[in-house]
PDB file of C-alpha atoms in Angstrom:
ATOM      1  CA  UNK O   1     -26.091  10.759  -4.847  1.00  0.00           C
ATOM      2  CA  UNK O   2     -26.477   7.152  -5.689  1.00  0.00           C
ATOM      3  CA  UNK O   3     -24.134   5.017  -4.592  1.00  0.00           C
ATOM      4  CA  UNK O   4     -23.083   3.677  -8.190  1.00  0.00           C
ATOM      5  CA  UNK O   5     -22.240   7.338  -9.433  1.00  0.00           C
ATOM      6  CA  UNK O   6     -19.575   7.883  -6.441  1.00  0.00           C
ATOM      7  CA  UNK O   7     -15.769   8.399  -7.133  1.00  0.00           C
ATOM      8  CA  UNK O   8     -13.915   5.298  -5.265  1.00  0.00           C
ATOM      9  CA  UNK O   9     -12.215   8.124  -3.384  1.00  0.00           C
ATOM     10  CA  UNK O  10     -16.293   9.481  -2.177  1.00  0.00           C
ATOM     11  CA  UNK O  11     -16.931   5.686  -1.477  1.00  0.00           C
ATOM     12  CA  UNK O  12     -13.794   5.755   0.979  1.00  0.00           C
ATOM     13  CA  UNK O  13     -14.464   8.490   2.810  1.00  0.00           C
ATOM     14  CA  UNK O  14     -17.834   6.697   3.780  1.00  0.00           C
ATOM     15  CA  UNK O  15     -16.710   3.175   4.382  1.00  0.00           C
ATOM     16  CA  UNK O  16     -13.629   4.092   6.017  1.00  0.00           C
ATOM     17  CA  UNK O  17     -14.372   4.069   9.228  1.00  0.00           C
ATOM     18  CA  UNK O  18     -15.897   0.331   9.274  1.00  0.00           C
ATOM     19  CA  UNK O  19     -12.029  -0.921   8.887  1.00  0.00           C
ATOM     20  CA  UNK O  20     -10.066   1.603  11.082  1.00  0.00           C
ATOM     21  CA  UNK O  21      -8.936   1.801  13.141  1.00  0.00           C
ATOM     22  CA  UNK O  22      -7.524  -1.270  13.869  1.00  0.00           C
ATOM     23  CA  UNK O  23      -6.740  -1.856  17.454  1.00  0.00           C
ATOM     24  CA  UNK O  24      -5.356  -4.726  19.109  1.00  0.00           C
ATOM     25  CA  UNK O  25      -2.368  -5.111  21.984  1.00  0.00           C
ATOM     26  CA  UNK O  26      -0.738  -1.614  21.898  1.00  0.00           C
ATOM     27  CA  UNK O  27      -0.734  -1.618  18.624  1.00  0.00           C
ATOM     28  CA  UNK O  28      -2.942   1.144  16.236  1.00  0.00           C
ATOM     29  CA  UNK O  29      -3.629   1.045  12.256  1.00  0.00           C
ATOM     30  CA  UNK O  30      -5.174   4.585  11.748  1.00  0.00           C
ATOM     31  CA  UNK O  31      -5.921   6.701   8.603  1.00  0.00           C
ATOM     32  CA  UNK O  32      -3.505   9.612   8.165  1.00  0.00           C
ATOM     33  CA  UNK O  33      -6.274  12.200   6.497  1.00  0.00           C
ATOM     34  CA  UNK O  34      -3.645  15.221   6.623  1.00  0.00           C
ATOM     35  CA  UNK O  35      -0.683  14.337   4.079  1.00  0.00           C
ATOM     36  CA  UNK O  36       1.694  16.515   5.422  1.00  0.00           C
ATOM     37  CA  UNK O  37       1.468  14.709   9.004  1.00  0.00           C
ATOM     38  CA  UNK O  38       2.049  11.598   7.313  1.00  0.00           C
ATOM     39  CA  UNK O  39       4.532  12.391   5.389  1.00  0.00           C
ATOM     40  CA  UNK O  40       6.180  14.277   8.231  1.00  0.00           C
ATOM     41  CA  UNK O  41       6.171  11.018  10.444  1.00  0.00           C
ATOM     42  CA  UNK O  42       7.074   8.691   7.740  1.00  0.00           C
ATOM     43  CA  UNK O  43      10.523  10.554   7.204  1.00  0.00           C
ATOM     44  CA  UNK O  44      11.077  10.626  10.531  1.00  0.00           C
ATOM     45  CA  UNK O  45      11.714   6.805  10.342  1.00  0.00           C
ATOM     46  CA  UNK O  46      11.641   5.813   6.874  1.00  0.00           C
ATOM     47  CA  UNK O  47      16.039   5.357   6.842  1.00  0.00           C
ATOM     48  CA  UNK O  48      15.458   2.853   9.951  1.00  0.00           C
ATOM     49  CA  UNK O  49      13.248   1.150   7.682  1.00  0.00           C
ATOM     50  CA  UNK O  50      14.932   1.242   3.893  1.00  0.00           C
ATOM     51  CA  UNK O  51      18.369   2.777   4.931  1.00  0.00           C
ATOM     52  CA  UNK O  52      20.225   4.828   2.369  1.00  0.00           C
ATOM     53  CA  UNK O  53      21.311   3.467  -0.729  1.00  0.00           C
ATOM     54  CA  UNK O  54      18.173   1.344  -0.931  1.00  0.00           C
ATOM     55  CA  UNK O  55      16.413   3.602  -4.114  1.00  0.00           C
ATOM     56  CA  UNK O  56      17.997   6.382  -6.027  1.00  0.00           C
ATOM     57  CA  UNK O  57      17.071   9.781  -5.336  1.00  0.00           C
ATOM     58  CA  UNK O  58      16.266  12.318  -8.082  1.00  0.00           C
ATOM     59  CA  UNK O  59      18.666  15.757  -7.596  1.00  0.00           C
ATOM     60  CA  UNK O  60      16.489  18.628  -6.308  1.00  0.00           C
ATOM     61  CA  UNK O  61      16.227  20.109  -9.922  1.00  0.00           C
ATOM     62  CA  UNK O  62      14.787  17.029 -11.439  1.00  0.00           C
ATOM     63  CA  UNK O  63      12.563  16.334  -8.124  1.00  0.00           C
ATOM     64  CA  UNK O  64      11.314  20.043  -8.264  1.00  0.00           C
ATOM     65  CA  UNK O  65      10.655  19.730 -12.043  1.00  0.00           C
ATOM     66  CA  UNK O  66       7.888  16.871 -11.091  1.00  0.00           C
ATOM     67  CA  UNK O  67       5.788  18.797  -9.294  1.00  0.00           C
ATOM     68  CA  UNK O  68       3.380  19.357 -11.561  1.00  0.00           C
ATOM     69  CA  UNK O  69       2.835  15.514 -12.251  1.00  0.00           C
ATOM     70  CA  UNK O  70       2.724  15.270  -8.679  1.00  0.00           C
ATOM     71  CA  UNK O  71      -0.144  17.518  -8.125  1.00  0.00           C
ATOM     72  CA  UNK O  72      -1.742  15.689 -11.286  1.00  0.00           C
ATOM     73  CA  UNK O  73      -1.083  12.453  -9.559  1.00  0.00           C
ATOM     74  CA  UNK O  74      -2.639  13.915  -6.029  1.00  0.00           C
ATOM     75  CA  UNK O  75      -5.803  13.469  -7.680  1.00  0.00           C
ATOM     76  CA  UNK O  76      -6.311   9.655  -8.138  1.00  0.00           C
ATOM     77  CA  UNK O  77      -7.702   7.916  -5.012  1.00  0.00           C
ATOM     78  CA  UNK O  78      -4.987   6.951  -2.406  1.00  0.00           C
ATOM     79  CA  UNK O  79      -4.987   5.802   0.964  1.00  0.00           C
ATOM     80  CA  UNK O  80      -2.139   6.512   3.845  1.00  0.00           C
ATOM     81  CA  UNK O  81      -2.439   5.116   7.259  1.00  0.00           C
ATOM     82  CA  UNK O  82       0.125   5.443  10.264  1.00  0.00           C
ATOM     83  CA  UNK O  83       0.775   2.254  12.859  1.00  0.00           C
ATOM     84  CA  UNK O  84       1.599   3.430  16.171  1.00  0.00           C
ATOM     85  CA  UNK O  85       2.680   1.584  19.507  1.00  0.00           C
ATOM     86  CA  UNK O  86       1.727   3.321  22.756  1.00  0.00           C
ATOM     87  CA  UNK O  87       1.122   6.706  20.687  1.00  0.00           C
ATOM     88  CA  UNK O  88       4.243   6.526  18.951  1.00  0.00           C
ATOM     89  CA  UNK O  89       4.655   5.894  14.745  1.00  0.00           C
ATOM     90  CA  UNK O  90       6.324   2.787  14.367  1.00  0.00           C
ATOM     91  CA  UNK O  91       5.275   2.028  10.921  1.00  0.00           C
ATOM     92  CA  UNK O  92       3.311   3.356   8.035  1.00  0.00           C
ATOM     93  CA  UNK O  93       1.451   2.296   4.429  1.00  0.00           C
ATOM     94  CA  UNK O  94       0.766   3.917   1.959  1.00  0.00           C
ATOM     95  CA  UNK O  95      -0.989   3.419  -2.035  1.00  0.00           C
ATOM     96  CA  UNK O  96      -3.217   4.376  -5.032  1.00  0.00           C
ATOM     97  CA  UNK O  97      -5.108   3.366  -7.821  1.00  0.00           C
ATOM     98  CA  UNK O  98      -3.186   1.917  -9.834  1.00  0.00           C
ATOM     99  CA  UNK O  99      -5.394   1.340 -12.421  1.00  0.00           C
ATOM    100  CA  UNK O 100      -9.307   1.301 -13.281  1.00  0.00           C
ATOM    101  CA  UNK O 101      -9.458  -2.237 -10.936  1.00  0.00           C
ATOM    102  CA  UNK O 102      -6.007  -2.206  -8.828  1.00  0.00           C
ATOM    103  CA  UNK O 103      -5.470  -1.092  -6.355  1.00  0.00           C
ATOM    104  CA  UNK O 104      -1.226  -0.656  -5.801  1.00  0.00           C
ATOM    105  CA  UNK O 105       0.015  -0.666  -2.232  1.00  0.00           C
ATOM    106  CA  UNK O 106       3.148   1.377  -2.918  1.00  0.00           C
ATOM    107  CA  UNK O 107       4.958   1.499   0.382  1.00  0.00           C
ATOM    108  CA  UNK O 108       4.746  -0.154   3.601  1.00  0.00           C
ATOM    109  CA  UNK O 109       7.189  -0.187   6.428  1.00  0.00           C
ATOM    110  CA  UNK O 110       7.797  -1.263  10.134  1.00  0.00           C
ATOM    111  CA  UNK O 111      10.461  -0.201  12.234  1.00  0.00           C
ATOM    112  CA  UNK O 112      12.550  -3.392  12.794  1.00  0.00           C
ATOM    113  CA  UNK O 113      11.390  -3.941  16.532  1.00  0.00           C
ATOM    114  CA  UNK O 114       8.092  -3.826  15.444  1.00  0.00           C
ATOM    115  CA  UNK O 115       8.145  -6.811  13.038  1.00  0.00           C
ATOM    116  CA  UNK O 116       7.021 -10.289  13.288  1.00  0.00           C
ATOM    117  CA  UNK O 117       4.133  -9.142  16.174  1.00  0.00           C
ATOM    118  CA  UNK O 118       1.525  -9.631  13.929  1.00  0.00           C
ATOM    119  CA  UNK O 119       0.741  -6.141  12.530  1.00  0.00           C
ATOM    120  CA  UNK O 120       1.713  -6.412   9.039  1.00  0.00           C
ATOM    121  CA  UNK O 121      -1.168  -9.656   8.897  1.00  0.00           C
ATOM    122  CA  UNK O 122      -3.442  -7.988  11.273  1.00  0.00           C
ATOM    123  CA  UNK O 123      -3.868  -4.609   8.673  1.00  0.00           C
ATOM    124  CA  UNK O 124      -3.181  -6.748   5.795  1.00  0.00           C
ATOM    125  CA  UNK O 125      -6.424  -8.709   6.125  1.00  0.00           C
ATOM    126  CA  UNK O 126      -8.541  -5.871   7.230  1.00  0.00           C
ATOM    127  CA  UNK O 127      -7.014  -3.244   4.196  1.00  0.00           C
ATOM    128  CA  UNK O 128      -8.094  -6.470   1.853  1.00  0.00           C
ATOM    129  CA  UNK O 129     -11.744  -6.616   3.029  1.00  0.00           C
ATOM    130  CA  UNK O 130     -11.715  -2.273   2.649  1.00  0.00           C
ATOM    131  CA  UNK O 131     -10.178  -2.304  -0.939  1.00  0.00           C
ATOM    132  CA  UNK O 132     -12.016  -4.712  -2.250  1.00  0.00           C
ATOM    133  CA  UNK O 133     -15.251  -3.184  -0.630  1.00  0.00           C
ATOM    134  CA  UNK O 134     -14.501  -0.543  -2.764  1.00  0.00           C
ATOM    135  CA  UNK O 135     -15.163  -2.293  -5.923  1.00  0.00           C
ATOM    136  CA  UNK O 136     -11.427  -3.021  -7.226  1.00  0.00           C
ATOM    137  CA  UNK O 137     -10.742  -6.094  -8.547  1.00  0.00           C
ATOM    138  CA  UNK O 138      -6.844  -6.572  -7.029  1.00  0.00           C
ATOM    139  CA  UNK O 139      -4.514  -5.484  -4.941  1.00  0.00           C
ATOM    140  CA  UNK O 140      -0.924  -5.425  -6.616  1.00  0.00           C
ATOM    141  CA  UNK O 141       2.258  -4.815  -4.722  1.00  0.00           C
ATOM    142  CA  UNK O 142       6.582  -4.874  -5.363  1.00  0.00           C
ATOM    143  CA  UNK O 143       9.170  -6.304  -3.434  1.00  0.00           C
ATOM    144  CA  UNK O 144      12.557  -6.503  -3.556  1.00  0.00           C
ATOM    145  CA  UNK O 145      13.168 -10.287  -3.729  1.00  0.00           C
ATOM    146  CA  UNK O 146      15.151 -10.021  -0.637  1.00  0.00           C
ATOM    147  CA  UNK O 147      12.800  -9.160   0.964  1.00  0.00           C
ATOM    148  CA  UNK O 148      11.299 -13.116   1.513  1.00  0.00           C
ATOM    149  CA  UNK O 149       9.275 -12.240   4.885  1.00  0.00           C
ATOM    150  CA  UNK O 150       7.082  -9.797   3.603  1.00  0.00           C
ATOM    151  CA  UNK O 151       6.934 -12.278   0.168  1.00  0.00           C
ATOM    152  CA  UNK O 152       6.365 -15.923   1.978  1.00  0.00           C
ATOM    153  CA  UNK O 153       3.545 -13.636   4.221  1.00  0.00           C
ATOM    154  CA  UNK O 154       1.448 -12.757   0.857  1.00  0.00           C
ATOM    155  CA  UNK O 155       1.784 -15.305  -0.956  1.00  0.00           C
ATOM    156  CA  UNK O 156       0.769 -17.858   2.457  1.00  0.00           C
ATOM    157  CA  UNK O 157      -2.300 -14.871   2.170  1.00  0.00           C
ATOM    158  CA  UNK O 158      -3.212 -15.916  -1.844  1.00  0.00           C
ATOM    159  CA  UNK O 159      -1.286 -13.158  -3.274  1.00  0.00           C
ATOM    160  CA  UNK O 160       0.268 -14.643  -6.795  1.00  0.00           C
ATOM    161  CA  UNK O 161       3.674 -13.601  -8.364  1.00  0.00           C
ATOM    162  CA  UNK O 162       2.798 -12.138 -11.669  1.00  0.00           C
ATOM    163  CA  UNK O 163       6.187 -10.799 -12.715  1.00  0.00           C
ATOM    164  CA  UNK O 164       9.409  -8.858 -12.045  1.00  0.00           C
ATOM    165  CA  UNK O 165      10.593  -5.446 -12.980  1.00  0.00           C
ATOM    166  CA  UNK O 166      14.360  -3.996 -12.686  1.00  0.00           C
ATOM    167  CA  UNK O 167      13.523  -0.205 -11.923  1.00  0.00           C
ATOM    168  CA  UNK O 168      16.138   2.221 -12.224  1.00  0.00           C
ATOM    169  CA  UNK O 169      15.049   3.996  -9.045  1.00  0.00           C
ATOM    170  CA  UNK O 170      14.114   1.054  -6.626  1.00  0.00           C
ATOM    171  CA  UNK O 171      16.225  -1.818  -8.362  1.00  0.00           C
ATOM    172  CA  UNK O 172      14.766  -5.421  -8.793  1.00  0.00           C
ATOM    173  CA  UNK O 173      11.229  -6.160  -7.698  1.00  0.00           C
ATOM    174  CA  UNK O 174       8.719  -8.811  -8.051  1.00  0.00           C
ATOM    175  CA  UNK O 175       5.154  -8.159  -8.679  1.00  0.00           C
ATOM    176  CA  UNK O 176       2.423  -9.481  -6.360  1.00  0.00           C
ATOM    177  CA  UNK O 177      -0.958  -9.661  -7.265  1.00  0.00           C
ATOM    178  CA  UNK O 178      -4.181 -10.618  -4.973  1.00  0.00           C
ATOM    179  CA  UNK O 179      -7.515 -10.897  -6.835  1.00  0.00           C
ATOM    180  CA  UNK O 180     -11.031 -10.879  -5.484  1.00  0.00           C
ATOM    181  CA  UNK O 181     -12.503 -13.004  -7.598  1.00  0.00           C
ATOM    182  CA  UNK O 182     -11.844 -16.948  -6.859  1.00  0.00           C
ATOM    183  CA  UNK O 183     -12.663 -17.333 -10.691  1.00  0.00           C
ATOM    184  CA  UNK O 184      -9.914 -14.282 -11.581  1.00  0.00           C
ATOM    185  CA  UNK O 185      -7.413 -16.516  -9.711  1.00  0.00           C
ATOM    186  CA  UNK O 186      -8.738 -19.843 -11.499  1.00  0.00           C
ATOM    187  CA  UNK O 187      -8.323 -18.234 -14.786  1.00  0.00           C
ATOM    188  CA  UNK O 188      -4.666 -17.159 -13.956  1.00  0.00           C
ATOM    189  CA  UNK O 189      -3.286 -20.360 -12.871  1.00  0.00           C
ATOM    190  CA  UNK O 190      -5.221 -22.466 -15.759  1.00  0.00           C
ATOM    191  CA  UNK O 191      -3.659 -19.774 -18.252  1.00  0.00           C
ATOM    192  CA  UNK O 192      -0.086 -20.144 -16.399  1.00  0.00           C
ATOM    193  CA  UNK O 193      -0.050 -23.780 -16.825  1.00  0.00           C
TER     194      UNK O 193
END
């Protein structure tokens, strides 16, 4: 098959291995192919991440009622990777497609010991130079606007505030954007102005 007829998620699975893992001090970045590991290690430290009271949580009757959007929404390409230190899951990311040219990291998180070492930048930069090999066009992400480390860190790594959303699941966040194209990010500052 042509390269130029492959799904983005067929185009992963063979350009996936240039980027990760991602080793470096006793730190690793690895893919997370089986969902229900990930998941599985995700919860097991998500609340020392986002604690509770962070999001709202649908009742188990609305959450159960979802699942066939969520097997609908299992289809689009997404990407899940696990950080470990000396074997052990200290943080995680995970995101889709967003749409036909973004690509939306939905979730990342570090266990609070585990910050400011350098591993957020470290995948950031590599997961950049993977997406956009890909073929999207941007990378979009939300934060709560608390959350100023993980903000001032994209934005020092070009990533451009393109708006702000009050959700009624995950409260206020602002919208980051990072495009490719130096003439996409031309265009969006000359139309700003």
């Amino acid at each position: 098959m042509k390269k130029s007829q492959l799904t983005v998620s067929e185009l992963a699975e063979q350009k996936r291995d240039k980027h990760f893992p991602i080793k470096f001090k006793d730190y690793a970045i690895e893919y997370a192919a089986d969902r229900d590991v990930y998941y599985k290690e995700q919860m097991k430290i998500f609340k020392k991440v986002f604690p509770p009271g962070v999001s709202f949580t649908p009742n188990k009757k609305e959450d159960k009622a979802l699942d066939p959007c969520y097997r609908e929404y299992r289809k689009i390409h997404s990407e899940r990777f696990l950080i470990t230190h000396k074997g052990k899951v200290v943080g995680w990311m995970q995101g889709e497609m967003e749409d036909f040219e973004t690509f939306y990291m939905r979730n990342t998180g570090i266990l609070p010991a585990h910050q400011d070492k350098g591993v957020y930048k470290k995948f950031l930069a590599e997961f950049e130079k993977y997406i956009f090999g890909l073929g999207y066009a941007r990378i979009s992400s939300q934060h709560a606007p608390t959350n100023a480390r993980i903000i001032s860190l994209k934005l020092k790594a070009k990533y451009v505030i393109v708006g702000s959303e009050t959700h009624e699941r995950w409260g206020k966040l602002i919208k980051l954007v990072k495009f490719k194209s130096k003439d996409r990010y031309d265009y969006y500052f000359k139309k700003v102005d």
